[in-house]
Short mmCIF file of C-alpha atoms in Angstrom, two decimals:
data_model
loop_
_atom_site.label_atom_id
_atom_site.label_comp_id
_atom_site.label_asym_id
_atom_site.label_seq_id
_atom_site.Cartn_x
_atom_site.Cartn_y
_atom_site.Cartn_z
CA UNK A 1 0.00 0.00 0.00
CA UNK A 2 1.67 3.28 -0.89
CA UNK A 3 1.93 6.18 1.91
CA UNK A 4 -0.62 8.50 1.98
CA UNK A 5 0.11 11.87 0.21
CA UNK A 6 -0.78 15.49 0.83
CA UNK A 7 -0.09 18.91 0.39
CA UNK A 8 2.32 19.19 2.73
CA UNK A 9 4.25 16.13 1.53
CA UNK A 10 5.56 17.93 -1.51
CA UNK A 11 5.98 21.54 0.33
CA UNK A 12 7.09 22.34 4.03
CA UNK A 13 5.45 24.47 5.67
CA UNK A 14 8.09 27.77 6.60
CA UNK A 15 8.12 28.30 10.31
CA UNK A 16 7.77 32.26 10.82
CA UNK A 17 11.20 33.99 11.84
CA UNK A 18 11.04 35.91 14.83
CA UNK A 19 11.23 39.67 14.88
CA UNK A 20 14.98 40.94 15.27
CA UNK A 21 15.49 44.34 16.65
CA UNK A 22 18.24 46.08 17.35
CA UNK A 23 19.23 48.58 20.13
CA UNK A 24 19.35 51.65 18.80
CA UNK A 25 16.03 51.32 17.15
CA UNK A 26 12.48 51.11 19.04
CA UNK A 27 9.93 48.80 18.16
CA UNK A 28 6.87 51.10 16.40
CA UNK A 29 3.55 49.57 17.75
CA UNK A 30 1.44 47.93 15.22
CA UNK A 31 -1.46 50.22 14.06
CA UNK A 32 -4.76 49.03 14.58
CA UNK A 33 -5.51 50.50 10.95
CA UNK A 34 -4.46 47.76 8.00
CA UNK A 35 -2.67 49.59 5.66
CA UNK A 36 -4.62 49.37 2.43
CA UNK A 37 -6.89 51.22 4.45
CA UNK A 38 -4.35 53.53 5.68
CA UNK A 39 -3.39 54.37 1.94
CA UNK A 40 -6.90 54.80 1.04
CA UNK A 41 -6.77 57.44 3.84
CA UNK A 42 -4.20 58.97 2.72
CA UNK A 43 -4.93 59.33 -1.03
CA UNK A 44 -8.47 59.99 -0.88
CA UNK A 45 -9.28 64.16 -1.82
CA UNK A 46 -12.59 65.82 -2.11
CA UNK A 47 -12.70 68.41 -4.85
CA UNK A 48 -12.33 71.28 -2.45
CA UNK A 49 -9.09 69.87 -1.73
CA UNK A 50 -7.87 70.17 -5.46
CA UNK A 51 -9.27 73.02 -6.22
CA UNK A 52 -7.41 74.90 -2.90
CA UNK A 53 -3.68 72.93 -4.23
CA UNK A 54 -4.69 74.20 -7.63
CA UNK A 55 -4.81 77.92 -6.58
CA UNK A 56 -1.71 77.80 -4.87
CA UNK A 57 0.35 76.27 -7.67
CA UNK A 58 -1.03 78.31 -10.05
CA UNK A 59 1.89 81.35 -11.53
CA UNK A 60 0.11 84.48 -10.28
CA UNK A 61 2.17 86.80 -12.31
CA UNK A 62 1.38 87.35 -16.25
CA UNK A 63 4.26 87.06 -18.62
CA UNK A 64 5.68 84.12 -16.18
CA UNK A 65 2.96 81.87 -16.40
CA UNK A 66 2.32 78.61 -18.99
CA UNK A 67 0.67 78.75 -22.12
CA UNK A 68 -2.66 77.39 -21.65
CA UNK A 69 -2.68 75.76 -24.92
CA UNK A 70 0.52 73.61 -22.76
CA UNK A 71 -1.63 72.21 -20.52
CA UNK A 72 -3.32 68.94 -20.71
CA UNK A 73 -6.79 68.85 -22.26
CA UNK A 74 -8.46 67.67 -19.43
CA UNK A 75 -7.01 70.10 -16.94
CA UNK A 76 -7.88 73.12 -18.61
CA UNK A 77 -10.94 74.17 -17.94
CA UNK A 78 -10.44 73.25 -14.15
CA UNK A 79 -7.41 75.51 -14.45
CA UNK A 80 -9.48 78.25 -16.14
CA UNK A 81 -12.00 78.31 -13.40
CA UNK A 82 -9.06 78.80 -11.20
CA UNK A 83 -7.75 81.50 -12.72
CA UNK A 84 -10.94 83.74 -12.93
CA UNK A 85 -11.83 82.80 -9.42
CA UNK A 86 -8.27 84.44 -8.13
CA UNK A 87 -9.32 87.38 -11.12
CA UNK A 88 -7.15 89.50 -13.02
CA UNK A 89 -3.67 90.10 -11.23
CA UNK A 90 -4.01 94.11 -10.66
CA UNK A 91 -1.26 95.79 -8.23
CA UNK A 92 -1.70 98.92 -7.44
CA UNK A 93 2.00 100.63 -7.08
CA UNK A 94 3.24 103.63 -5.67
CA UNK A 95 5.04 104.25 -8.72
CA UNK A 96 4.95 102.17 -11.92
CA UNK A 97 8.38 101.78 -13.74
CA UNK A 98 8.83 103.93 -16.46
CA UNK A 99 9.58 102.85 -20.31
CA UNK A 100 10.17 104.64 -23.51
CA UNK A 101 12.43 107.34 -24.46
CA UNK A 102 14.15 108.95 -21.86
CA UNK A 103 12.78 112.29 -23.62
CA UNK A 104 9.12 110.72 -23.22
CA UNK A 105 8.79 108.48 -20.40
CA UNK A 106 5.60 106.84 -19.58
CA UNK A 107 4.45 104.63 -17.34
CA UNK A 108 1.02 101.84 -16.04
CA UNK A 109 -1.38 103.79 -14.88
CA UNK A 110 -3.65 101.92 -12.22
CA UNK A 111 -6.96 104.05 -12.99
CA UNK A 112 -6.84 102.05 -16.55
CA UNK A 113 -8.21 98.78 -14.13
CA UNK A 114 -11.67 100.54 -13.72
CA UNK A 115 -11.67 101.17 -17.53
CA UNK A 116 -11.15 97.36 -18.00
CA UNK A 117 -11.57 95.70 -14.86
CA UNK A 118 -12.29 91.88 -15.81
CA UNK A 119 -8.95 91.50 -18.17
CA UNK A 120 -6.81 94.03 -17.97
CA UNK A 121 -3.47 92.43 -15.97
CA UNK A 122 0.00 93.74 -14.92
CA UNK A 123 2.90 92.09 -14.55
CA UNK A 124 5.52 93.65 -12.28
CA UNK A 125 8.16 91.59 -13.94
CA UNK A 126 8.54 92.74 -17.13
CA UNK A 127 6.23 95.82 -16.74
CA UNK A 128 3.99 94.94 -19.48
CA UNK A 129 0.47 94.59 -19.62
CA UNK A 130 -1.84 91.23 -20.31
CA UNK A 131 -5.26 90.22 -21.21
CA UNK A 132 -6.25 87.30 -18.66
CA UNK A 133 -9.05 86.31 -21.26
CA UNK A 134 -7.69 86.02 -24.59
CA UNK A 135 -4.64 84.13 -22.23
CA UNK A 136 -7.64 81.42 -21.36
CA UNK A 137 -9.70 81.05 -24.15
CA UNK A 138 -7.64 81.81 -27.25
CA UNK A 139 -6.25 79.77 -29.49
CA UNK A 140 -2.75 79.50 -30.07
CA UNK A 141 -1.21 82.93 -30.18
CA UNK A 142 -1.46 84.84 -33.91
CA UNK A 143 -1.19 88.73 -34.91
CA UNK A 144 -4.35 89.92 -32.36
CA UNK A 145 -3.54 87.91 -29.63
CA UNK A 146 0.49 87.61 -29.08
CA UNK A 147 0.96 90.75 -27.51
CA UNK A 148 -1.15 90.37 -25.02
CA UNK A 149 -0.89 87.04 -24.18
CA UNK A 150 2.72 86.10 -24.98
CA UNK A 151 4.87 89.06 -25.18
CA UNK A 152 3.19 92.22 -23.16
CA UNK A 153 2.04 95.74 -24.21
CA UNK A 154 4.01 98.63 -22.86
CA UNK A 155 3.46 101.36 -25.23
CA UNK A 156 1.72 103.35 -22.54
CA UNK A 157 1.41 106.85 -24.60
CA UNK A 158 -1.30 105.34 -27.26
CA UNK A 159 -3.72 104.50 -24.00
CA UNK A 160 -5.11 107.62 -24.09
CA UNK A 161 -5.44 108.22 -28.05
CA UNK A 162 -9.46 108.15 -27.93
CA UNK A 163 -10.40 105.23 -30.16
CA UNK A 164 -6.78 104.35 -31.07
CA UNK A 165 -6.46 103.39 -27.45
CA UNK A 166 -4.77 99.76 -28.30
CA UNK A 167 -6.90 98.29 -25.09
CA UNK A 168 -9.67 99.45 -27.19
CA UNK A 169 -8.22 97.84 -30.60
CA UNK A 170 -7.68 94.67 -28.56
CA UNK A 171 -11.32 94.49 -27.68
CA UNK A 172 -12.66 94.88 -31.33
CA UNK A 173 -15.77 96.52 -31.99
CA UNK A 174 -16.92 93.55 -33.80
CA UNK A 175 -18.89 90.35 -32.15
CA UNK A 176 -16.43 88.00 -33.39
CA UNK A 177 -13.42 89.20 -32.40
CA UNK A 178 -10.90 87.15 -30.39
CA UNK A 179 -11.04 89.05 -27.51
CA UNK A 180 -14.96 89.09 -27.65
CA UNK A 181 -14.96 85.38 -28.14
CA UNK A 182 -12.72 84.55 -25.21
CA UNK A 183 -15.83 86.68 -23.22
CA UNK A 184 -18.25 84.32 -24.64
CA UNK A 185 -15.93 81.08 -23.81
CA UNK A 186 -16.12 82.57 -20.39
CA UNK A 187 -19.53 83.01 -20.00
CA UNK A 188 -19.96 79.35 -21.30
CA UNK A 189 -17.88 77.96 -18.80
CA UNK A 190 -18.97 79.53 -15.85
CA UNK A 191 -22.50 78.44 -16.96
CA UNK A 192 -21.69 75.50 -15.64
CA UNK A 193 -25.91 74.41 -15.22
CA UNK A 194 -25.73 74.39 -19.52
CA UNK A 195 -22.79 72.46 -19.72
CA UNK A 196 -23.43 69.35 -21.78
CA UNK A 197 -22.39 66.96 -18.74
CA UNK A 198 -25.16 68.42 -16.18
CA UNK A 199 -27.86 67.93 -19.22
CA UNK A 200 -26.71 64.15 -20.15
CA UNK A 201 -26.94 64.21 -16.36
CA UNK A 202 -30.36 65.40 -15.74
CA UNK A 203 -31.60 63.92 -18.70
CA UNK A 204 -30.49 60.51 -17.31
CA UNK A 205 -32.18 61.36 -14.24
CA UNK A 206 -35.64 62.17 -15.51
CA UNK A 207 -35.23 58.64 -17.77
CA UNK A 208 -34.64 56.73 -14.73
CA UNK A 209 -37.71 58.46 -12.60
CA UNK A 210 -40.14 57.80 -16.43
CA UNK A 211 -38.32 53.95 -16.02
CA UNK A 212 -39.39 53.95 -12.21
CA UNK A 213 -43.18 54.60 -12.91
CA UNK A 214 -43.69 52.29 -15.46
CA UNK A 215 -41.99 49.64 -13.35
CA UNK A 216 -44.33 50.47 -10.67
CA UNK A 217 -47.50 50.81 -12.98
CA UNK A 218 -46.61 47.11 -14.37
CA UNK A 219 -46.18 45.92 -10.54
CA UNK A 220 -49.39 47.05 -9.30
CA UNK A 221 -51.44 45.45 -12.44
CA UNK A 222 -49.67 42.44 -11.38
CA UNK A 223 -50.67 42.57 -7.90
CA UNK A 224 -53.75 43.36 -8.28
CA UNK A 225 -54.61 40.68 -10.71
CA UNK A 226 -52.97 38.22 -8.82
CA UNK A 227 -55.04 39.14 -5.32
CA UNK A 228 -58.22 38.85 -6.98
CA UNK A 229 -56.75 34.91 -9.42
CA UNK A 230 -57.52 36.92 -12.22
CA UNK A 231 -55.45 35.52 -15.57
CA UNK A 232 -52.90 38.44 -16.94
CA UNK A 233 -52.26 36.82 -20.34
CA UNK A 234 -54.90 37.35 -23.10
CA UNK A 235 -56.22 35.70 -25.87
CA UNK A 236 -54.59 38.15 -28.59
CA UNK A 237 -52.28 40.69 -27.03
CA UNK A 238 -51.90 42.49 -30.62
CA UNK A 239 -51.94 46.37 -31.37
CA UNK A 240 -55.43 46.21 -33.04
CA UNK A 241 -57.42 43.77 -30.37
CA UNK A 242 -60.39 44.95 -28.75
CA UNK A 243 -59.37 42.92 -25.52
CA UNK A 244 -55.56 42.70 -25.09
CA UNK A 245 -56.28 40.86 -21.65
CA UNK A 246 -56.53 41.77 -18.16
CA UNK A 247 -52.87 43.04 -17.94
CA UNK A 248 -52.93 45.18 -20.70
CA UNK A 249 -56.27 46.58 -20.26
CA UNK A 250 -55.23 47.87 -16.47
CA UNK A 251 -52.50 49.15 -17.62
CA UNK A 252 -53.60 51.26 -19.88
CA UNK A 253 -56.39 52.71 -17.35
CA UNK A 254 -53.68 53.40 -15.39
CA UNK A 255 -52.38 55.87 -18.10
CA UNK A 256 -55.46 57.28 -18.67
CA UNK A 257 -56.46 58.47 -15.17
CA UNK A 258 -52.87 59.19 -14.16
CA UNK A 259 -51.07 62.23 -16.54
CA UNK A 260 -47.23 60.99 -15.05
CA UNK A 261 -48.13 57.11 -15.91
CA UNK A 262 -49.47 58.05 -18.92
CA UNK A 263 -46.72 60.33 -20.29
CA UNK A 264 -44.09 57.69 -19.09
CA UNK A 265 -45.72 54.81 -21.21
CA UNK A 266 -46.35 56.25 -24.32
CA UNK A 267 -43.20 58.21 -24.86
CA UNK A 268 -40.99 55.06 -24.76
CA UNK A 269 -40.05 52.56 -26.95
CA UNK A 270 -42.21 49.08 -26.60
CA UNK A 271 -39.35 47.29 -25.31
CA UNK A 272 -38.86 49.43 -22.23
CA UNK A 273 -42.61 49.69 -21.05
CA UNK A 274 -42.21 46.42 -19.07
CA UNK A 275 -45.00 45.15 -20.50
CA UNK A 276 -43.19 42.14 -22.57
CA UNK A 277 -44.49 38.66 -21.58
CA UNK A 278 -41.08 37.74 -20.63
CA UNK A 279 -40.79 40.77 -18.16
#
């Protein structure tokens, strides 16, 4: 007769070693928290969270900040939000630096904020000035947008040429200019109730409350038919029959003394009315 086999005659079971410590270190107490859970502690953010890291990292000063079209796709609109929520950098100086000619010096003048107060930007840097929108919503930079998005304007003396003003020219007195469009990006993102994902949203919502009621309509036939042993199934269940049976028939009184069941079952397709045989 051969000797009976296991498991354990092909592998040994390892005796644990015991815990070696030496004298210069102290034995940390084992925490009552496993650490999966620990790390799930640890790496778990709400969006509050983000968004607060997100305003500190951001580069506060125009001209030293990252070309939005750098960013990754996905991150820019959160970044965009960011930046409108901290608003247009605007530091009002003693004295702003001078520039030009040394015959014609001229310099930032803070009262130009109130003339444009949600783009107009300064950067203390370079002493140049920025548009915040056309920085987040245009396209990469061309002839109407590089200068004040990429480069800087500094040639303070044409501010106060009437219409020649070039904060004026950047602005566009058409609809479609760049500038303009960047306000309408703006207003579209920070309408965030019209944004496509809070209207798949709600219309998922409303689907599932229309798939709820006709659930509950096809339920109740059921029980009711069933308390009083009445059959569900009829004879011909077809579109043109006078009597579709018992189920059927409920049913659709149902809809017609009840507006919601009503509106749920007949705008639906016939496989989602719960009304199959199978079902």
């Amino acid at each position: 007769m051969s000797k009976h086999t296991n498991l354990f005659t092909f592998l040994k079971r390892k005796e644990p070693e015991p815990a070696t410590t030496t004298t210069n270190e102290e034995v940390m107490p084992e925490s009552s928290t496993p650490v999966i859970e620990q790390n799930i502690f640890e790496t778990h953010r709400t969006e509050t969270d983000e968004t607060k890291d997100l305003l500190l990292s951001l580069e506060r000063y125009p001209g030293l900040r990252v070309p939005m079209w750098d960013y990754r796709y996905e991150k820019r609109d959160q970044t965009r939000r960011a930046y409108l929520k901290l608003k247009p950098y605007q530091p009002i100086l003693k004295s702003f630096l001078f520039s030009g000619p040394d015959s014609h010096h001229r310099r930032f003048q803070a009262s130009w904020y109130k003339r444009f107060p949600d783009w107009l930007e300064y950067s203390t840097s370079k002493n140049v000035a920025f548009c915040l929108l056309c920085y987040l919503f245009a396209d990469k930079p061309n002839r109407n947008t590089k200068t004040f998005t990429l480069v800087g304007f500094n040639n303070w003396k044409k501010v106060n040429d009437g219409d020649n003003c070039p904060f004026i020219t950047h602005v566009g007195g058409g609809p479609c200019s760049t500038h303009n469009n960047s306000v309408r990006a703006k207003i579209d993102l920070l309408n965030d109730r019209g944004h496509i994902r809070h209207a798949l949203i709600s219309r998922r919502e409303e689907q599932i409350k229309r798939n709820r009621v006709r659930l509950m309509t096809s339920i109740n036939v059921v029980r009711l038919l069933t308390l009083q042993a009445c059959p569900l199934k009829g004879h011909n269940e077809s579109e043109n029959s006078e009597n579709r049976g018992n189920f059927l028939e409920f049913h659709k009184a149902f809809a017609r003394y009840n507006d919601k069941v009503s509106k749920a079952i007949e705008n639906t397709d016939y496989n989602a009315k719960y009304v199959a045989p199978s079902i």
